[in-house]
XYZ file of C-alpha atoms in Angstrom:
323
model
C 0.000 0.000 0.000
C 1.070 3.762 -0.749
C 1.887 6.026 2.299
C 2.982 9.825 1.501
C 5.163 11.149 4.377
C 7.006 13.981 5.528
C 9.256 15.272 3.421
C 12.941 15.954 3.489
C 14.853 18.365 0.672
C 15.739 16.266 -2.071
C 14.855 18.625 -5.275
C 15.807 17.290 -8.802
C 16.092 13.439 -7.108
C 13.146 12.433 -9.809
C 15.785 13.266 -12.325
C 17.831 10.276 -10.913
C 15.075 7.867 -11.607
C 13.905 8.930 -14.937
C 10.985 10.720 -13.311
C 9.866 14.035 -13.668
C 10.159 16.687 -10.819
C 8.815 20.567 -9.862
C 10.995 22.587 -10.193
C 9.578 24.120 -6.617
C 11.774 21.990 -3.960
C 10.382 19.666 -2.332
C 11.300 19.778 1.885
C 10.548 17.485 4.762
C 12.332 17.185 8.000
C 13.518 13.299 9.549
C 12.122 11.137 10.301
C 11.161 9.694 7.156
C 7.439 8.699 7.269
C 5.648 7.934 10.840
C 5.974 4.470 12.579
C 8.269 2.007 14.244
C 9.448 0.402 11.697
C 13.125 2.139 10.621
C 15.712 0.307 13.073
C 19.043 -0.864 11.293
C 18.438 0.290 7.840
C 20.208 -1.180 5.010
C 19.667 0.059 1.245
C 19.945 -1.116 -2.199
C 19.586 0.582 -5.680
C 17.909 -1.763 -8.368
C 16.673 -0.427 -11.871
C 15.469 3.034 -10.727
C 13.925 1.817 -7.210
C 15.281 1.783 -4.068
C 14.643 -0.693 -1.324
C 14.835 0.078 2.301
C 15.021 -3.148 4.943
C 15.175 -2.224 8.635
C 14.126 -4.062 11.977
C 10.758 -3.793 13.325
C 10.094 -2.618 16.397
C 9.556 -3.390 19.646
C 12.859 -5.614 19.251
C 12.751 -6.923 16.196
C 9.625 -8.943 14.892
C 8.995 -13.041 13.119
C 10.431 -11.027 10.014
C 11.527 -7.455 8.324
C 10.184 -4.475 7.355
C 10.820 -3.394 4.100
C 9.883 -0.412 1.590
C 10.734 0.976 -1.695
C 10.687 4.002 -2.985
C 11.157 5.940 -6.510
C 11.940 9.409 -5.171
C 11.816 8.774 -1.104
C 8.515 11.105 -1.441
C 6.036 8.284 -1.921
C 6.334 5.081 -0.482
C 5.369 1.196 -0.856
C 5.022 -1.156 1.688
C 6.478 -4.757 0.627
C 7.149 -8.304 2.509
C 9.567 -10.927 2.068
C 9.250 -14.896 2.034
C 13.008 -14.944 3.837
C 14.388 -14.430 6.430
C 11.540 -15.112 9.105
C 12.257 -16.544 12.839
C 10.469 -19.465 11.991
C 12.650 -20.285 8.883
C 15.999 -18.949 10.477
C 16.161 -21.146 13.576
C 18.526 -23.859 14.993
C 19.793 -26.044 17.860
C 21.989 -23.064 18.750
C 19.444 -19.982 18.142
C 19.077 -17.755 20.822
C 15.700 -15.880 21.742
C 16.465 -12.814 19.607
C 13.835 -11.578 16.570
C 14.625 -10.619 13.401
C 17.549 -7.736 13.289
C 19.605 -5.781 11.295
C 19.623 -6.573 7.571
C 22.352 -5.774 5.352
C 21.702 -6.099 1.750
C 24.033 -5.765 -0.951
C 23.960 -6.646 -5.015
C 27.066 -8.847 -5.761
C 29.131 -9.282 -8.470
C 27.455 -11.660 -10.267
C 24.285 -9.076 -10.319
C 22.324 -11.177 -7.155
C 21.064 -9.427 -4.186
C 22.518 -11.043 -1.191
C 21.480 -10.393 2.794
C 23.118 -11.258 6.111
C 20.526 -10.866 8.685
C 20.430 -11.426 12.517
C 18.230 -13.984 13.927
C 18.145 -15.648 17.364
C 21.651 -14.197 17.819
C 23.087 -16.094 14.557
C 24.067 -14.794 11.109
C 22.247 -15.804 8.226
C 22.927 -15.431 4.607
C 20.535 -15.702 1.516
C 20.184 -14.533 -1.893
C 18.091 -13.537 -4.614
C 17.838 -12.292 -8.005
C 15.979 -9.611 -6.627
C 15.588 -7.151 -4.021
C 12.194 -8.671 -3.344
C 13.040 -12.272 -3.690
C 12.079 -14.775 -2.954
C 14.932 -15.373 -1.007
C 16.537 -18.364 0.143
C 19.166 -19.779 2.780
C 22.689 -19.789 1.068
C 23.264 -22.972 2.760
C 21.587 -25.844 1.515
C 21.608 -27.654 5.406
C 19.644 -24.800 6.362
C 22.111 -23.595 8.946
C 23.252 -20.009 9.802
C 26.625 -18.929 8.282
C 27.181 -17.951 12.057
C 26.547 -19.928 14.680
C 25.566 -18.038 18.659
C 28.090 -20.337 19.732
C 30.500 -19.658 16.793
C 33.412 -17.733 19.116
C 32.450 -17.278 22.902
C 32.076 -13.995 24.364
C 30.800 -12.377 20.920
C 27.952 -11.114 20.131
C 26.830 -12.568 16.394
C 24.638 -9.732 15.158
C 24.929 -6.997 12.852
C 26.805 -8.708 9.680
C 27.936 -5.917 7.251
C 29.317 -6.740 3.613
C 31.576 -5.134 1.775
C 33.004 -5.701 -1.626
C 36.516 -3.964 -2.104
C 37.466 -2.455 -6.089
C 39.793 -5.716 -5.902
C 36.925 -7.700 -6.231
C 38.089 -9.576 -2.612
C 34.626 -9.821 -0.265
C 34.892 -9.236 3.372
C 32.341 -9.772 5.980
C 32.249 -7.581 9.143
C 30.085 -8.250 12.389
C 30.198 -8.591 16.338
C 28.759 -6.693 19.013
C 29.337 -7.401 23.256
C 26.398 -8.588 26.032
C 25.270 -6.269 28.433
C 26.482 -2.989 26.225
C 29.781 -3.679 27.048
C 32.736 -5.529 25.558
C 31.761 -5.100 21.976
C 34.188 -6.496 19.558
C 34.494 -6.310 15.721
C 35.331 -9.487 13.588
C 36.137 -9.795 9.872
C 36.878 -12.625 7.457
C 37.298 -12.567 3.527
C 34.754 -14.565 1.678
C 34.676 -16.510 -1.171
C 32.724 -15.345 -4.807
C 29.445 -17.795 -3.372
C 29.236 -15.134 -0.426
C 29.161 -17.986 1.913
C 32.631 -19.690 2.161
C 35.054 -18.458 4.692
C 38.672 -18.372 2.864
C 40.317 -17.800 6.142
C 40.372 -17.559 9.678
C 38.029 -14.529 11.149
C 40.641 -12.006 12.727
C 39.567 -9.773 15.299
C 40.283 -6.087 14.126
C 37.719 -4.140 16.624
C 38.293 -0.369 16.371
C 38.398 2.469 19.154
C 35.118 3.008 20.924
C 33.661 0.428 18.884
C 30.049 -1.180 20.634
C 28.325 -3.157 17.208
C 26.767 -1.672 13.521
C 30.582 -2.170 11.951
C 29.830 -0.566 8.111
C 32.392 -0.391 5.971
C 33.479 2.361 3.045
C 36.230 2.834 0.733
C 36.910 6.348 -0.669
C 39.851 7.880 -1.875
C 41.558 4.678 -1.064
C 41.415 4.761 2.584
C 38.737 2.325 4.554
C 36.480 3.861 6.714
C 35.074 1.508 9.746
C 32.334 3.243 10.915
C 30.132 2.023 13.524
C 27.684 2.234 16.771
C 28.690 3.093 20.242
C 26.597 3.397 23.812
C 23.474 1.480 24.647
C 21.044 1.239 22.145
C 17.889 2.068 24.370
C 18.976 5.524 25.471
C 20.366 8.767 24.839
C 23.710 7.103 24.784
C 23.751 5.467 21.235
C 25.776 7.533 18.095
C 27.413 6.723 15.546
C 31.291 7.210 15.321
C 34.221 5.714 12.690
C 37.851 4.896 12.232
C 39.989 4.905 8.967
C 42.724 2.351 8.260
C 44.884 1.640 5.006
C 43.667 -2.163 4.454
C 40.415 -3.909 5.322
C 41.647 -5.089 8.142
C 43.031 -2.105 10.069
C 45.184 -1.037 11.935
C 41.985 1.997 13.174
C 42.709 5.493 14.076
C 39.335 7.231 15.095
C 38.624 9.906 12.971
C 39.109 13.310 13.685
C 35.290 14.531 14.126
C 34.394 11.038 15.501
C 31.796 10.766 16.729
C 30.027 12.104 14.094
C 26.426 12.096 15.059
C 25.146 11.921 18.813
C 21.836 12.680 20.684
C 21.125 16.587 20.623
C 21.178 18.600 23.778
C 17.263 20.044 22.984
C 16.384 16.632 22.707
C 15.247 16.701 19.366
C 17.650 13.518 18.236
C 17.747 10.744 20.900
C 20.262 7.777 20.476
C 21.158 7.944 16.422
C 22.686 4.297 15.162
C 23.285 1.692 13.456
C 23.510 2.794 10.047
C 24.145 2.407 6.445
C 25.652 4.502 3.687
C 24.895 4.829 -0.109
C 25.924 6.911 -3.002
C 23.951 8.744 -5.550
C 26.096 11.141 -8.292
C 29.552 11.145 -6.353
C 27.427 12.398 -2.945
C 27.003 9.615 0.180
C 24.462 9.726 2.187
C 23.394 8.297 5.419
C 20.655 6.217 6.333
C 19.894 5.497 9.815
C 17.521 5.262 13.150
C 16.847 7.437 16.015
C 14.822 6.577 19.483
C 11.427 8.416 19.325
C 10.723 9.628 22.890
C 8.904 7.509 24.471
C 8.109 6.215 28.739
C 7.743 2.317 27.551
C 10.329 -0.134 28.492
C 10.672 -1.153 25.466
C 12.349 0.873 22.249
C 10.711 2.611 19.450
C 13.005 3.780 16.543
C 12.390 5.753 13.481
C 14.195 6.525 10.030
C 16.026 9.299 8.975
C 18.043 10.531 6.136
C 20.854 12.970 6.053
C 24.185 14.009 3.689
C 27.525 12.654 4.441
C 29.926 14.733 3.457
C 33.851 15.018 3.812
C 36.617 17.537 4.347
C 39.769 17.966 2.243
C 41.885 16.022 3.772
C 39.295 13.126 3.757
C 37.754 13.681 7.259
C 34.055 12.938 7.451
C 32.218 15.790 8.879
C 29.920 15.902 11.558
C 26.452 15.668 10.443
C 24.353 18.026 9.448
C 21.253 17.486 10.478
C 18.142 17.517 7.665
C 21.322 18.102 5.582
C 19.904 16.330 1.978
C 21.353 18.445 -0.786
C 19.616 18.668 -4.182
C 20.509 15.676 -6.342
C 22.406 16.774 -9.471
């Protein structure tokens, strides 16, 4: 079904999908539309549509939310056969819903998904961003196990495809809010095979939400930090020379935090995308709330760099005109 929300400036962005636009801006403020429904975004870009997975709220639900969009003005709601708790469960699964998606379009042109479920990785694929989608593994077993190294957290896989070609898989978090620690291994072309030993390369200040970028050949780590409940959560990164490390925090890290007025309450676990040579950054905030339990919402700003390569703080409702 169609739902027309709030709008945020993103003039001329019809032009990107072969639509037509006013030439009057249009301008909306975060979050994206109304509802719980934005937690852990991920993002892909498939033949002028874009498709938006995130975590339901209260704590994840038996499967994802996910909507796609033309211009991020109007929006459709759509389901997936896969992942679901019922489908994504073992002798090892933990209690945990269905979290944190990341989504990414290989190189063989398949859509691809590690998702968090009962505290284990999954991975599927499909030949598109819809599906139907399908465990990688043929036994039906998570690519990560909750039992796979003790004393990590399994949740919050990130992928990342290096111009190389060479395919690394990030993820980790800590129990409790503390202790977080950030794994990587290289995979194989299948997306599934590990082609070495997962090394440990957890960054400064680093809790879970490890997404990785590549510009100007450095590798930015960025990532979540604080408890995700509160005021605490933001979003901070380090930049290294390899895939692996070794981190140096960036300079304006952490780059986005709760306001002081309030306004923004515990911004996290994000992803990034590019459109014309400008990155953006999708990503959830706490809406104020007295339950015990967490409600998060979308939101959409500009990432943006300084000369020497810095990211900037962000801006906030900082969407430039597409060009």
């Amino acid at each position: 079904m169609k739902r027309n929300y709030f709008y945020f400036t993103l003039s001329l962005v019809l032009l990107l999908v072969s639509c037509h636009q006013s030439e009057q801006d249009q301008v909306v403020g975060n979050p994206l539309f109304g509802g719980y429904f934005g937690a852990d975004p991920a993002i892909v870009e498939y033949e002028g549509k874009f498709y938006i997975y995130a975590t339901k709220d209260p704590w994840g639900g038996d499967d994802l939310a996910v909507f796609v969009t033309e211009d991020f003005l109007s929006w459709e709601e759509a389901s997936l056969n896969w992942p679901t708790k019922e489908a994504c469960t073992s002798p090892t699964s933990l209690d945990a819903n269905v979290w944190a998606p990341d989504v990414i379009q290989g190189k063989d042109g398949r859509f691809y998904m590690y998702i968090s479920v009962g505290s284990e990785i999954w991975a599927g694929g499909s030949d598109h961003p819809l599906g139907p989608w399908e465990n990688l593994k043929a036994d039906n077993t998570p690519l990560i196990p909750s039992d796979f190294i003790e004393g990590i957290h399994h949740i919050d896989a990130n992928c990342f495809i290096d111009d190389d070609g060479k395919i690394y898989l990030y993820w980790g978090s800590g129990w409790d809010w503390v202790n977080g620690r950030c794994l990587v291994v290289r995979l194989d072309d299948d997306m599934k095979t590990f082609l070495e030993e997962p090394q440990d390369v957890t960054p400064p200040n680093f809790f879970e939400g490890a997404f990785m970028i590549k510009r100007n050949g450095q590798y930015y780590l960025m990532y979540s930090d604080g408890m995700a409940i509160n005021e605490t959560y933001h979003i901070r990164y380090s930049v290294g020379d390899t895939p692996y490390g070794p981190w140096r925090e960036g300079k304006y890290s952490p780059i986005l935090q709760s306001t002081p007025d309030g306004a923004v309450v515990g911004p996290g676990h994000h992803s990034v995308f590019r459109v014309h040579n400008q990155d953006y950054i999708l990503y959830h905030r706490i809406y104020p709330q007295e339950q015990e339990y967490v409600l998060r919402q979308l939101c959409l700003d500009s990432l943006n760099y300084d000369a020497k390569g810095n990211i900037l703080p962000i801006s906030l409702n900082s969407v430039p005109p597409f060009e």
